[in-house]
Coordinates of C-alpha atoms in Angstrom, one line a residue:
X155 CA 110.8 142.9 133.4
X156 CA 108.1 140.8 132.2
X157 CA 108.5 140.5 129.3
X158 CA 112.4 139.2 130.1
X159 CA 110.8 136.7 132.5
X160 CA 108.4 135.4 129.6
X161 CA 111.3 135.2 127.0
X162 CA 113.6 133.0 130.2
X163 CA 110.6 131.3 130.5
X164 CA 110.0 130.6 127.4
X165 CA 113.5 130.1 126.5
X166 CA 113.6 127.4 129.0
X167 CA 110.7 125.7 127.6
X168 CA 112.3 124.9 124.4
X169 CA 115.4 123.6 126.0
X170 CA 113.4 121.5 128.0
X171 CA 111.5 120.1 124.5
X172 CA 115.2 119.8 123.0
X173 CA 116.6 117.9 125.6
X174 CA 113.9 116.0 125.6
X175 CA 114.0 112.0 123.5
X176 CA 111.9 112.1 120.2
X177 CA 110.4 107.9 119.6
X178 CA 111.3 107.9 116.1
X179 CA 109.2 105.2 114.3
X180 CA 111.0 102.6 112.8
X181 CA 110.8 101.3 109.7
X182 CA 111.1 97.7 108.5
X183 CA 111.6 96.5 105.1
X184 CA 109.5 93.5 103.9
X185 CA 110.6 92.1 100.9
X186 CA 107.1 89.6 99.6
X187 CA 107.4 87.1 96.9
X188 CA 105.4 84.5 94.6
X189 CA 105.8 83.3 90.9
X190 CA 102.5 83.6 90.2
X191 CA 101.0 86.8 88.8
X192 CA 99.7 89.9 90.3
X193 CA 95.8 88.7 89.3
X194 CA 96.4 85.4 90.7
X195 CA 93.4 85.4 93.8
X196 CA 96.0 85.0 96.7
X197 CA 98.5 87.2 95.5
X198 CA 95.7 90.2 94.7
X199 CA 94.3 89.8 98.3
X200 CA 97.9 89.7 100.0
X201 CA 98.3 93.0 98.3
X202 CA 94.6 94.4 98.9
X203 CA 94.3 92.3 101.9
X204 CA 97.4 91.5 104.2
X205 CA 99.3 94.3 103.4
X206 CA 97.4 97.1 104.2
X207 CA 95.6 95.3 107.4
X208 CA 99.1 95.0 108.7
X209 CA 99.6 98.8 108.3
X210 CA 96.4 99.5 109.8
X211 CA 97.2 97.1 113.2
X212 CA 100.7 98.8 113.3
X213 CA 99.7 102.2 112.9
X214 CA 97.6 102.0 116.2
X215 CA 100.7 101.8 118.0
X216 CA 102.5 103.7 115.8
X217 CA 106.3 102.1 116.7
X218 CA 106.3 100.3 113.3
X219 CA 106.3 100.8 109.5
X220 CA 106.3 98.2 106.9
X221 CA 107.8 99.0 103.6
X222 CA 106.8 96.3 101.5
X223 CA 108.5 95.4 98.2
X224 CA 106.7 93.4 96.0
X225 CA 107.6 90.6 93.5
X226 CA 105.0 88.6 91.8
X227 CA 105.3 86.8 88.5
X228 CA 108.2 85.3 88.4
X229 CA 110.7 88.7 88.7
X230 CA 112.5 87.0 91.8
X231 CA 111.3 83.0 91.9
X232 CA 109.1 81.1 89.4
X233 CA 105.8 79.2 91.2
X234 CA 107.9 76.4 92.0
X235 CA 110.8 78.2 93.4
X236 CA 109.2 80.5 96.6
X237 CA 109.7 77.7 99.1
X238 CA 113.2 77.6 97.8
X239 CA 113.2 81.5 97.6
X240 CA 112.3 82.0 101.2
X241 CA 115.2 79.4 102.3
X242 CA 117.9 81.5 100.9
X243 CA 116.4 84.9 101.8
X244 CA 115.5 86.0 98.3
X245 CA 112.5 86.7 99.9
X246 CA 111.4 87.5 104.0
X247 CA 107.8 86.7 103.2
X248 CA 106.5 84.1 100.4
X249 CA 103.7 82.7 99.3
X250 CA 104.4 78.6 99.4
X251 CA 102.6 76.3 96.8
X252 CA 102.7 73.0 98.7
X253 CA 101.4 70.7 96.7
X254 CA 105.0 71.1 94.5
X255 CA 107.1 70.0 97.2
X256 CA 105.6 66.7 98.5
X257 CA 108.9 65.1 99.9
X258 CA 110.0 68.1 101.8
X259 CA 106.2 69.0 103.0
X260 CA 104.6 65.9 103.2
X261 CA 102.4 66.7 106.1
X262 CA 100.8 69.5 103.7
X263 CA 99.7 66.9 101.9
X264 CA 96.4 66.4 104.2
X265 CA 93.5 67.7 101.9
X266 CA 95.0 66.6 98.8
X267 CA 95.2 62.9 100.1
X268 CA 91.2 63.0 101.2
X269 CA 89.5 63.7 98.2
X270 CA 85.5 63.8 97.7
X271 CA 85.4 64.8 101.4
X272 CA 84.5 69.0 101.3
X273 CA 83.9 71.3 98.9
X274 CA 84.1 74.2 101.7
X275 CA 87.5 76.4 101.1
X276 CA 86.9 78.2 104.8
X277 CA 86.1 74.8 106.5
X278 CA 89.1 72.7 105.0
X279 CA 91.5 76.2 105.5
X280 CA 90.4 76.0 109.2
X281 CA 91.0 72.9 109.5
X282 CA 94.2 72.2 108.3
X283 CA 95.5 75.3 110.2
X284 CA 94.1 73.6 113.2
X285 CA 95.8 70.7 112.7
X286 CA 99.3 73.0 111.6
X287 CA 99.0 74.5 115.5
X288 CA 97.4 71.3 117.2
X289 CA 100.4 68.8 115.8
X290 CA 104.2 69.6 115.2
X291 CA 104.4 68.4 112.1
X292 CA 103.9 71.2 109.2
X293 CA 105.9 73.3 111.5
X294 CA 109.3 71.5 112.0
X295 CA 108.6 70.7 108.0
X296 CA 109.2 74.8 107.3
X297 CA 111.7 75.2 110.4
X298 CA 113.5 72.1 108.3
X299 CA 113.5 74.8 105.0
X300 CA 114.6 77.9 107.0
X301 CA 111.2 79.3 108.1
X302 CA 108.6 79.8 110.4
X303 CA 104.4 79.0 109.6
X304 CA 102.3 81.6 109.3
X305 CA 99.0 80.2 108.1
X306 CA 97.2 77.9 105.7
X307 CA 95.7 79.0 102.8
X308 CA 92.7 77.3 100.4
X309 CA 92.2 79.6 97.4
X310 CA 90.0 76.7 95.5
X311 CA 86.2 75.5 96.3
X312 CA 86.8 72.2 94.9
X313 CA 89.1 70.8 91.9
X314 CA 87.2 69.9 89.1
X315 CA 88.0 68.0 85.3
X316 CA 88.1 70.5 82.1
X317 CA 88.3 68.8 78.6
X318 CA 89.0 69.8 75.5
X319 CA 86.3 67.4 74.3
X320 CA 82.5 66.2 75.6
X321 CA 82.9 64.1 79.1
X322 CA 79.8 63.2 81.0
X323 CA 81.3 59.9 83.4
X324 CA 84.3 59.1 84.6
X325 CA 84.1 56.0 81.7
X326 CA 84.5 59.5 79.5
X327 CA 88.1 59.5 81.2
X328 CA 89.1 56.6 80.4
X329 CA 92.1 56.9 78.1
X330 CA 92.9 60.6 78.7
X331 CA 96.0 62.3 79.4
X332 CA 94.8 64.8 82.6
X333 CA 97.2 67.0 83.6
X334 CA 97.2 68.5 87.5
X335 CA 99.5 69.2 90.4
X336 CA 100.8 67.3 93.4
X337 CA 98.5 64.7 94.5
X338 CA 95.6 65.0 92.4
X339 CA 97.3 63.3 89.8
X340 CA 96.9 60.1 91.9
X341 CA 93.5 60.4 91.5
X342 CA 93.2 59.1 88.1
X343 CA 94.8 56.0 89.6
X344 CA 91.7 54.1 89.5
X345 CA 90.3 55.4 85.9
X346 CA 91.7 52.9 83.4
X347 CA 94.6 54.1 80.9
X348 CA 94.0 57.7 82.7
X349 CA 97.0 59.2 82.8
X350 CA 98.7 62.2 85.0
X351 CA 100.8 64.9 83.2
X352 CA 102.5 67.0 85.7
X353 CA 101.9 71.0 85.6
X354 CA 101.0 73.7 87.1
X355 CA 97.9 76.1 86.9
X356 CA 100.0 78.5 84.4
X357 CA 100.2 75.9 82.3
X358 CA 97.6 74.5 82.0
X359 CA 95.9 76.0 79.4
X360 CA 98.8 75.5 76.9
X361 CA 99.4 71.5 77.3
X362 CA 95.4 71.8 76.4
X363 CA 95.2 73.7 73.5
X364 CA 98.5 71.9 72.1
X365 CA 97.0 68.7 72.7
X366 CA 99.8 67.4 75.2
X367 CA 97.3 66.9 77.5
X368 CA 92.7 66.1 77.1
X369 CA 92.2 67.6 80.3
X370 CA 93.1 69.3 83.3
X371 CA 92.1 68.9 87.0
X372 CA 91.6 72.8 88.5
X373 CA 89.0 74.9 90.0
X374 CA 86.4 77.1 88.1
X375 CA 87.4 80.7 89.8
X376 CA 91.2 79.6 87.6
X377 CA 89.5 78.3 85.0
X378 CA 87.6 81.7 84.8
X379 CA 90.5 83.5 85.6
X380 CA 93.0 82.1 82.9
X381 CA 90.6 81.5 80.2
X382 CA 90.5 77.9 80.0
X383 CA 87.0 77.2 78.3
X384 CA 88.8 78.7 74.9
X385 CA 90.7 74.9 75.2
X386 CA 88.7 73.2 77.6
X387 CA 84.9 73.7 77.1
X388 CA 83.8 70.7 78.9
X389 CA 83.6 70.7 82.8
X390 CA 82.8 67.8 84.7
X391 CA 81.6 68.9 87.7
X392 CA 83.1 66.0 89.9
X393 CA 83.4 68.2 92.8
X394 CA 86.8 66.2 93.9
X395 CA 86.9 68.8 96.7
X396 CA 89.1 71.8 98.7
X397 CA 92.5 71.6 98.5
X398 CA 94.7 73.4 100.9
X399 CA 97.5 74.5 98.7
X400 CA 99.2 78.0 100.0
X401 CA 101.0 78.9 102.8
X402 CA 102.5 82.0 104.0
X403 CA 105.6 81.9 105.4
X404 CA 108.5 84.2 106.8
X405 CA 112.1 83.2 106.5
X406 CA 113.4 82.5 109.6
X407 CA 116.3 84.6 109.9
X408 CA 114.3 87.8 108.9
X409 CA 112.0 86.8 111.4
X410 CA 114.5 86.2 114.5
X411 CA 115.3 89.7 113.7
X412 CA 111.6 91.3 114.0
X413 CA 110.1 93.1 117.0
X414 CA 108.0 91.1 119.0
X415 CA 104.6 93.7 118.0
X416 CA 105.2 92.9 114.6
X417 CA 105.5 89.2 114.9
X418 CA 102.3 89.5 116.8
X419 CA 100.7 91.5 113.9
X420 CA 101.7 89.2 111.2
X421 CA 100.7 86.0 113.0
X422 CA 97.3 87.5 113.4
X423 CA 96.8 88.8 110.2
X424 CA 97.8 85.7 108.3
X425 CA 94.9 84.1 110.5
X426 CA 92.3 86.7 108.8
X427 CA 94.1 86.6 105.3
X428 CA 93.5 82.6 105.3
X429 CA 89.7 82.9 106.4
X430 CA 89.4 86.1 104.2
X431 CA 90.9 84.4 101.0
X432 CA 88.2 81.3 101.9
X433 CA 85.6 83.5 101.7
X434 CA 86.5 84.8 98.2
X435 CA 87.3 81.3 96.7
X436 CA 83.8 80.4 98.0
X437 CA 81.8 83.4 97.1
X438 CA 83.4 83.4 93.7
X439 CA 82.8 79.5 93.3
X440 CA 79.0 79.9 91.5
X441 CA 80.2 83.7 89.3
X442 CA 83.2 81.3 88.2
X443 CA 81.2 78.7 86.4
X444 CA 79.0 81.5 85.2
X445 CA 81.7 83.1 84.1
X446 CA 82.9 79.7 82.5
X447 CA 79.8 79.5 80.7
X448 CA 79.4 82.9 79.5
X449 CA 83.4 82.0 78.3
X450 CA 81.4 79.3 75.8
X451 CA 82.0 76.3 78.4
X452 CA 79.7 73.8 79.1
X453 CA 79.3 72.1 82.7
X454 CA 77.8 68.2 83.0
X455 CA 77.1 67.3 86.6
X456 CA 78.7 63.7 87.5
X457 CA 76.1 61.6 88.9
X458 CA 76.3 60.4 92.9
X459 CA 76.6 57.0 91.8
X460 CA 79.6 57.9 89.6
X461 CA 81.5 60.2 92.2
X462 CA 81.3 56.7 94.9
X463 CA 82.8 54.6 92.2
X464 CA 85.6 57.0 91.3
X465 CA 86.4 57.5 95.2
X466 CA 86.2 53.5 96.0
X467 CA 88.5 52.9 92.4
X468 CA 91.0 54.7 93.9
X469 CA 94.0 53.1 96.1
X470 CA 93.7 55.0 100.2
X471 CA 96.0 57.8 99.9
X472 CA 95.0 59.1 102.6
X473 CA 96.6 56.1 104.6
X474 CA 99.1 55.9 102.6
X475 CA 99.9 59.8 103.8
X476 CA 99.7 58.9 106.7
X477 CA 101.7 56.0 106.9
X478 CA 104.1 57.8 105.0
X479 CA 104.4 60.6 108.6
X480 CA 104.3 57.4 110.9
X481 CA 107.4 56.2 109.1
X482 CA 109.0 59.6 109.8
X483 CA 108.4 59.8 113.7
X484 CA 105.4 62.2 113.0
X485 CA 101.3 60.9 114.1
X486 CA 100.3 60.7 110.7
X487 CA 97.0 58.7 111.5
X488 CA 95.9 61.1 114.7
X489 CA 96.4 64.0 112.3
X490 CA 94.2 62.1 109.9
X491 CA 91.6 61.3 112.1
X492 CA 91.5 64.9 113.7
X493 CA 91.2 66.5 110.2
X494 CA 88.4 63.9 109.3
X495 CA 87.2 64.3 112.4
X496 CA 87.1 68.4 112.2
X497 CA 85.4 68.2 108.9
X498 CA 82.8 66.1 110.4
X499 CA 81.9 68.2 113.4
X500 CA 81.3 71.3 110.2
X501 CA 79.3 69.1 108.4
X502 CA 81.3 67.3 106.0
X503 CA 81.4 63.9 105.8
X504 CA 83.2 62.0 102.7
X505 CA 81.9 59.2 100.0
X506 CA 84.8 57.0 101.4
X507 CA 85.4 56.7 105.0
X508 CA 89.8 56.8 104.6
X509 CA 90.4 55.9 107.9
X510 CA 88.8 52.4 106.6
X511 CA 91.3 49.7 105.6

């Protein structure tokens, strides 16, 4: 009789367990993309960075999994084509270069139009994010292409000028073709018969070695990374300054369709992903020009005096940038003078006031 009572018991139990609703966990699938390669910094550090923190946030809860599908080096979009990639869904997340796409982000533009101002990649990233959450601007610029902001990214310490041959002055750059990216080619505006050939970082070292170009303007963890002292052996340490040039974003319809914990996750972890990437570009900034060196590159320091001449030769960009917003409906000059003014209150005060007339 006991044991019957043990086996209804029992019995019961189990239909109880049955009857029971199991919370399956679901899965999402995240479908990341950039042009550059897999060894580019910001694309290793999304994939040993972002991705797995995001796991790690969602698995405390345990209602979400990411399956993540990566696509780097140009399988899906080349550099120039995430922001265009994201838009038509190629891609939910991406990996924006900014400074190609001045006339549709303008307001990215913010860094790149205040040169000679900080050298700091985790002070400008901050920054400019703060500026991304503090004004609509860079915001209804992404909404404009299909997708939502996540964060800011600086991958660069400053930008400085590789040649193929011996440069100690900016007089040495007088003459040159330089190639670079986006705004810094307007830097060479005030160097006489300097001229700006348009690239990108993967190209750089070709138009170098095939002589389309004398120089190039990039940083010295790239310059490291890519090999660029084999055709550029000369560095002019000019120290131009951070550039905020990537920005993660998620296309909008992908997004409207994500839980509202994930969202949460993503938003958060971008936030760490653009201070952790900072971090990197900066404690990589003095093993890069080692690196450069031990590559057989030399380094020449550009003299104070030079560096205030190059910044004062040069028309005001940065008031031109910000014109350019003003003329669009969008506070060009308060964003400019809360950047400035953000940079300041870290410590970082420019050769050229560009507020100035």
């Amino acid at each position: 009789m006991k044991h019957m009572m043990k086996r209804s018991l029992f019995g019961a139990a189990m239909a109880t367990a049955v009857a029971l609703p199991s919370v399956a966990q679901e899965k999402i699938s995240a479908v990341v993309i950039d042009g550059y390669p897999a060894r580019a910094l910001w694309v290793e550090e999304f994939t040993n960075f972002f991705i797995p923190e995001v796991n790690r946030r969602l698995a405390e809860t345990g209602n979400f999994e990411m399956e993540w599908q990566e696509n780097y080096g140009g399988s899906i979009v080349k550099p120039r084509g995430v922001l265009e990639g994201i838009q038509l869904g190629l891609g939910d997340i991406g990996i924006v270069t900014t400074i190609f796409h001045s006339s549709k982000l303008p307001s990215q533009g913010i860094a790149g139009s205040t040169p000679f101002v900080s050298s700091d990649a985790r002070a400008v990233a901050k920054a400019v994010d703060e500026i991304a959450r503090e004004f609509p601007a860079m915001n209804n610029e992404f909404k404009a292409q299909n997708q939502v902001y996540l964060a800011t990214g600086v991958v660069l310490d400053t930008y400085q000028v590789f040649c193929s041959s011996e440069v100690s002055s900016v007089a040495d750059l007088e003459g040159k073709k330089i190639a670079g990216a986006g705004v810094n080619l307007r830097y060479l505006e005030g160097i006489k018969d300097a001229a700006g050939v348009r690239g990108g970082l993967t190209d750089f070292y070709n138009m170098v070695q095939t002589g389309l170009t004398d120089c190039a303007m990039l940083w010295p963890e790239a310059a490291s990374t890519f090999k660029i002292a084999e055709v550029a052996p000369f560095m002019l340490e000019a120290d131009l300054g951070a550039v905020n040039t990537k920005t993660v974003t998620v296309n909008a319809d992908y997004w409207a369709g994500l839980p509202d914990e994930v969202k949460e996750v993503l938003q958060a972890v971008a936030i760490d992903y653009r201070d952790h990437v900072a971090g990197i570009a900066m404690d990589l900034a003095q093993a890069s020009r080692n690196t450069y060196v031990e590559q057989g590159g030399t380094i020449v320091e550009l003299s104070d005096e030079d560096r205030a001449a190059w910044a004062n030769g040069m028309p005001n960009i940065a008031k031109e940038w910000a014109e350019t917003l003003n003329n669009s409906g969008e506070p060009g000059t308060e964003m400019l003078a809360a950047y400035l003014g953000k940079l300041s209150d870290a410590g970082f005060d420019g050769v050229r006031d560009w507020t100035a007339e």
